Amino acid sequence: MRVLTEIQKKLCDLKDEKYREFTSKLIPEISKDEIIGVRTPHLKNLAKEIYLKDDYEKFLEELPHKYHEENLLHGFIIGKIKEYEKALGFTEKFLPYVNNWAVCDSLRPASFRKNKSSMLKSIKKWVKSGHVHTIRFGVEMLMCHYLDDDFKEDYLEIPAEIKSEEYYVNMMIAWFYATALAK
């Protein structure tokens, strides 16, 4: 638990009250008490610092997190992991704890770009999960990685098969098709 406390202190040192107010209006899914108010560039710098220390796995194992910014930091650290299987494993562990669109949309593991054939299996599983933000993440990964050179018409069927009344799922499906049409 010591690592988590140190990270919370670092996050609180970066607090911006006006940004906290702004963020709380953008993310109605979570309580204002769960938001510290740390700007994204500071979070990305902290993620890099934690990742380079090689003890980032301790933080990634500490779930659930108390603060929104810890979740963002968690996603940014996963994004830095170079080994696909390791990044996928940490992503799988984290997805059930993703509790809002901002954390979901900021989770972009770089190693996924080079492992598209393997990731497609995960995407198909994620979109059937029943968890709002896991489904959203699956559609997002499909949108980010399969609408360019690797595009196949079959990929358009994956979001079409999702039946949901959830706003954040349906918004991602709309975003997927808007991006697909634009490309």
GROMACS .gro file of C-alpha atoms in nm:
model
  183
    1MET     CA    1   0.000   0.000   0.000
    2ARG     CA    2   0.302   0.233   0.044
    3VAL     CA    3   0.344   0.289  -0.333
    4LEU     CA    4  -0.019   0.394  -0.368
    5THR     CA    5   0.008   0.648  -0.087
    6GLU     CA    6   0.319   0.805  -0.239
    7ILE     CA    7   0.146   0.834  -0.574
    8GLN     CA    8  -0.162   0.990  -0.418
    9LYS     CA    9   0.061   1.248  -0.251
   10LYS     CA   10   0.230   1.328  -0.583
   11LEU     CA   11  -0.110   1.367  -0.747
   12CYS     CA   12  -0.232   1.597  -0.471
   13ASP     CA   13   0.080   1.810  -0.514
   14LEU     CA   14  -0.025   1.864  -0.878
   15LYS     CA   15  -0.382   1.959  -0.790
   16ASP     CA   16  -0.552   2.240  -0.981
   17GLU     CA   17  -0.887   2.332  -0.820
   18LYS     CA   18  -1.026   2.505  -1.131
   19TYR     CA   19  -0.940   2.201  -1.339
   20ARG     CA   20  -1.111   1.980  -1.079
   21GLU     CA   21  -1.430   2.184  -1.116
   22PHE     CA   22  -1.407   2.163  -1.494
   23THR     CA   23  -1.343   1.786  -1.492
   24SER     CA   24  -1.628   1.712  -1.252
   25LYS     CA   25  -1.872   1.872  -1.499
   26LEU     CA   26  -1.739   1.662  -1.787
   27ILE     CA   27  -1.758   1.330  -1.606
   28PRO     CA   28  -2.095   1.296  -1.434
   29GLU     CA   29  -2.037   0.921  -1.390
   30ILE     CA   30  -1.815   0.977  -1.087
   31SER     CA   31  -1.838   1.182  -0.769
   32LYS     CA   32  -1.649   1.510  -0.746
   33ASP     CA   33  -1.485   1.365  -0.432
   34GLU     CA   34  -1.307   1.113  -0.654
   35ILE     CA   35  -1.144   1.388  -0.863
   36ILE     CA   36  -0.821   1.557  -0.756
   37GLY     CA   37  -0.789   1.790  -1.054
   38VAL     CA   38  -0.459   1.701  -1.223
   39ARG     CA   39  -0.405   1.802  -1.584
   40THR     CA   40  -0.323   1.534  -1.841
   41PRO     CA   41   0.032   1.650  -1.926
   42HIS     CA   42   0.126   1.619  -1.556
   43LEU     CA   43  -0.029   1.272  -1.543
   44LYS     CA   44   0.161   1.161  -1.853
   45ASN     CA   45   0.488   1.290  -1.708
   46LEU     CA   46   0.422   1.107  -1.382
   47ALA     CA   47   0.332   0.789  -1.573
   48LYS     CA   48   0.665   0.807  -1.755
   49GLU     CA   49   0.850   0.862  -1.427
   50ILE     CA   50   0.678   0.565  -1.260
   51TYR     CA   51   0.726   0.340  -1.564
   52LEU     CA   52   1.097   0.416  -1.589
   53LYS     CA   53   1.153   0.321  -1.223
   54ASP     CA   54   1.059  -0.039  -1.306
   55ASP     CA   55   0.834  -0.070  -1.001
   56TYR     CA   56   0.522   0.031  -1.193
   57GLU     CA   57   0.377  -0.320  -1.159
   58LYS     CA   58   0.319  -0.260  -0.787
   59PHE     CA   59   0.091   0.032  -0.875
   60LEU     CA   60  -0.085  -0.163  -1.152
   61GLU     CA   61  -0.167  -0.442  -0.907
   62GLU     CA   62  -0.333  -0.198  -0.662
   63LEU     CA   63  -0.697  -0.208  -0.770
   64PRO     CA   64  -0.939  -0.047  -0.729
   65HIS     CA   65  -0.801   0.304  -0.710
   66LYS     CA   66  -0.960   0.579  -0.506
   67TYR     CA   67  -0.915   0.871  -0.746
   68HIS     CA   68  -0.997   0.936  -1.109
   69GLU     CA   69  -0.641   1.052  -1.172
   70GLU     CA   70  -0.503   0.724  -1.038
   71ASN     CA   71  -0.714   0.546  -1.299
   72LEU     CA   72  -0.588   0.778  -1.573
   73LEU     CA   73  -0.232   0.723  -1.452
   74HIS     CA   74  -0.292   0.347  -1.454
   75GLY     CA   75  -0.401   0.363  -1.819
   76PHE     CA   76  -0.109   0.584  -1.921
   77ILE     CA   77   0.137   0.341  -1.759
   78ILE     CA   78  -0.021   0.043  -1.939
   79GLY     CA   79   0.016   0.244  -2.258
   80LYS     CA   80   0.394   0.248  -2.211
   81ILE     CA   81   0.439  -0.128  -2.169
   82LYS     CA   82   0.624  -0.256  -2.475
   83GLU     CA   83   0.547  -0.628  -2.439
   84TYR     CA   84   0.206  -0.705  -2.589
   85GLU     CA   85   0.112  -0.996  -2.362
   86LYS     CA   86   0.208  -0.802  -2.052
   87ALA     CA   87   0.012  -0.494  -2.164
   88LEU     CA   88  -0.285  -0.712  -2.252
   89GLY     CA   89  -0.276  -0.881  -1.912
   90PHE     CA   90  -0.271  -0.551  -1.725
   91THR     CA   91  -0.545  -0.417  -1.953
   92GLU     CA   92  -0.765  -0.719  -1.881
   93LYS     CA   93  -0.717  -0.673  -1.506
   94PHE     CA   94  -0.792  -0.301  -1.528
   95LEU     CA   95  -1.099  -0.296  -1.755
   96PRO     CA   96  -1.351  -0.403  -1.485
   97TYR     CA   97  -1.242  -0.098  -1.281
   98VAL     CA   98  -1.273   0.156  -1.561
   99ASN     CA   99  -1.567   0.365  -1.442
  100ASN     CA  100  -1.596   0.652  -1.689
  101TRP     CA  101  -1.549   0.750  -2.053
  102ALA     CA  102  -1.237   0.963  -1.989
  103VAL     CA  103  -1.036   0.677  -1.841
  104CYS     CA  104  -1.165   0.439  -2.109
  105ASP     CA  105  -1.071   0.673  -2.393
  106SER     CA  106  -0.725   0.745  -2.254
  107LEU     CA  107  -0.631   0.376  -2.231
  108ARG     CA  108  -0.426   0.328  -2.549
  109PRO     CA  109  -0.162   0.054  -2.514
  110ALA     CA  110   0.107   0.126  -2.774
  111SER     CA  111   0.198  -0.241  -2.804
  112PHE     CA  112  -0.148  -0.319  -2.943
  113ARG     CA  113  -0.055  -0.157  -3.278
  114LYS     CA  114   0.184  -0.437  -3.367
  115ASN     CA  115  -0.035  -0.727  -3.255
  116LYS     CA  116  -0.357  -0.678  -3.446
  117SER     CA  117  -0.431  -1.042  -3.523
  118SER     CA  118  -0.410  -1.136  -3.156
  119MET     CA  119  -0.597  -0.828  -3.040
  120LEU     CA  120  -0.898  -0.894  -3.263
  121LYS     CA  121  -0.985  -1.196  -3.046
  122SER     CA  122  -0.978  -0.975  -2.737
  123ILE     CA  123  -1.190  -0.708  -2.904
  124LYS     CA  124  -1.459  -0.963  -2.987
  125LYS     CA  125  -1.458  -1.073  -2.622
  126TRP     CA  126  -1.462  -0.717  -2.485
  127VAL     CA  127  -1.763  -0.607  -2.691
  128LYS     CA  128  -1.963  -0.895  -2.543
  129SER     CA  129  -1.856  -0.835  -2.183
  130GLY     CA  130  -2.166  -0.663  -2.045
  131HIS     CA  131  -1.952  -0.395  -1.876
  132VAL     CA  132  -2.020  -0.052  -2.031
  133HIS     CA  133  -1.663   0.070  -2.048
  134THR     CA  134  -1.517  -0.265  -2.152
  135ILE     CA  135  -1.755  -0.270  -2.447
  136ARG     CA  136  -1.666   0.092  -2.525
  137PHE     CA  137  -1.294   0.006  -2.506
  138GLY     CA  138  -1.339  -0.286  -2.747
  139VAL     CA  139  -1.512  -0.068  -3.005
  140GLU     CA  140  -1.249   0.203  -2.953
  141MET     CA  141  -0.965  -0.042  -3.018
  142LEU     CA  142  -1.145  -0.158  -3.333
  143MET     CA  143  -1.177   0.204  -3.443
  144CYS     CA  144  -0.815   0.292  -3.362
  145HIS     CA  145  -0.649  -0.012  -3.519
  146TYR     CA  146  -0.870  -0.162  -3.789
  147LEU     CA  147  -1.000   0.119  -4.010
  148ASP     CA  148  -0.685   0.187  -4.210
  149ASP     CA  149  -0.461  -0.057  -4.402
  150ASP     CA  150  -0.598  -0.357  -4.213
  151PHE     CA  151  -0.963  -0.273  -4.282
  152LYS     CA  152  -1.205  -0.552  -4.371
  153GLU     CA  153  -1.580  -0.506  -4.423
  154ASP     CA  154  -1.640  -0.777  -4.161
  155TYR     CA  155  -1.515  -0.534  -3.895
  156LEU     CA  156  -1.822  -0.318  -3.952
  157GLU     CA  157  -2.038  -0.603  -3.821
  158ILE     CA  158  -1.873  -0.613  -3.479
  159PRO     CA  159  -2.023  -0.287  -3.345
  160ALA     CA  160  -2.348  -0.350  -3.538
  161GLU     CA  161  -2.407  -0.663  -3.329
  162ILE     CA  162  -2.390  -0.472  -3.000
  163LYS     CA  163  -2.733  -0.409  -2.852
  164SER     CA  164  -2.714  -0.160  -2.567
  165GLU     CA  165  -2.918   0.115  -2.408
  166GLU     CA  166  -2.602   0.261  -2.254
  167TYR     CA  167  -2.520   0.613  -2.371
  168TYR     CA  168  -2.142   0.568  -2.356
  169VAL     CA  169  -2.156   0.246  -2.557
  170ASN     CA  170  -2.383   0.393  -2.822
  171MET     CA  171  -2.173   0.709  -2.849
  172MET     CA  172  -1.864   0.498  -2.916
  173ILE     CA  173  -2.048   0.296  -3.179
  174ALA     CA  174  -2.153   0.622  -3.347
  175TRP     CA  175  -1.796   0.751  -3.325
  176PHE     CA  176  -1.670   0.425  -3.480
  177TYR     CA  177  -1.905   0.453  -3.781
  178ALA     CA  178  -1.839   0.825  -3.827
  179THR     CA  179  -1.466   0.754  -3.834
  180ALA     CA  180  -1.515   0.454  -4.067
  181LEU     CA  181  -1.716   0.669  -4.309
  182ALA     CA  182  -1.459   0.949  -4.298
  183LYS     CA  183  -1.176   0.705  -4.375
   0.00000   0.00000   0.00000
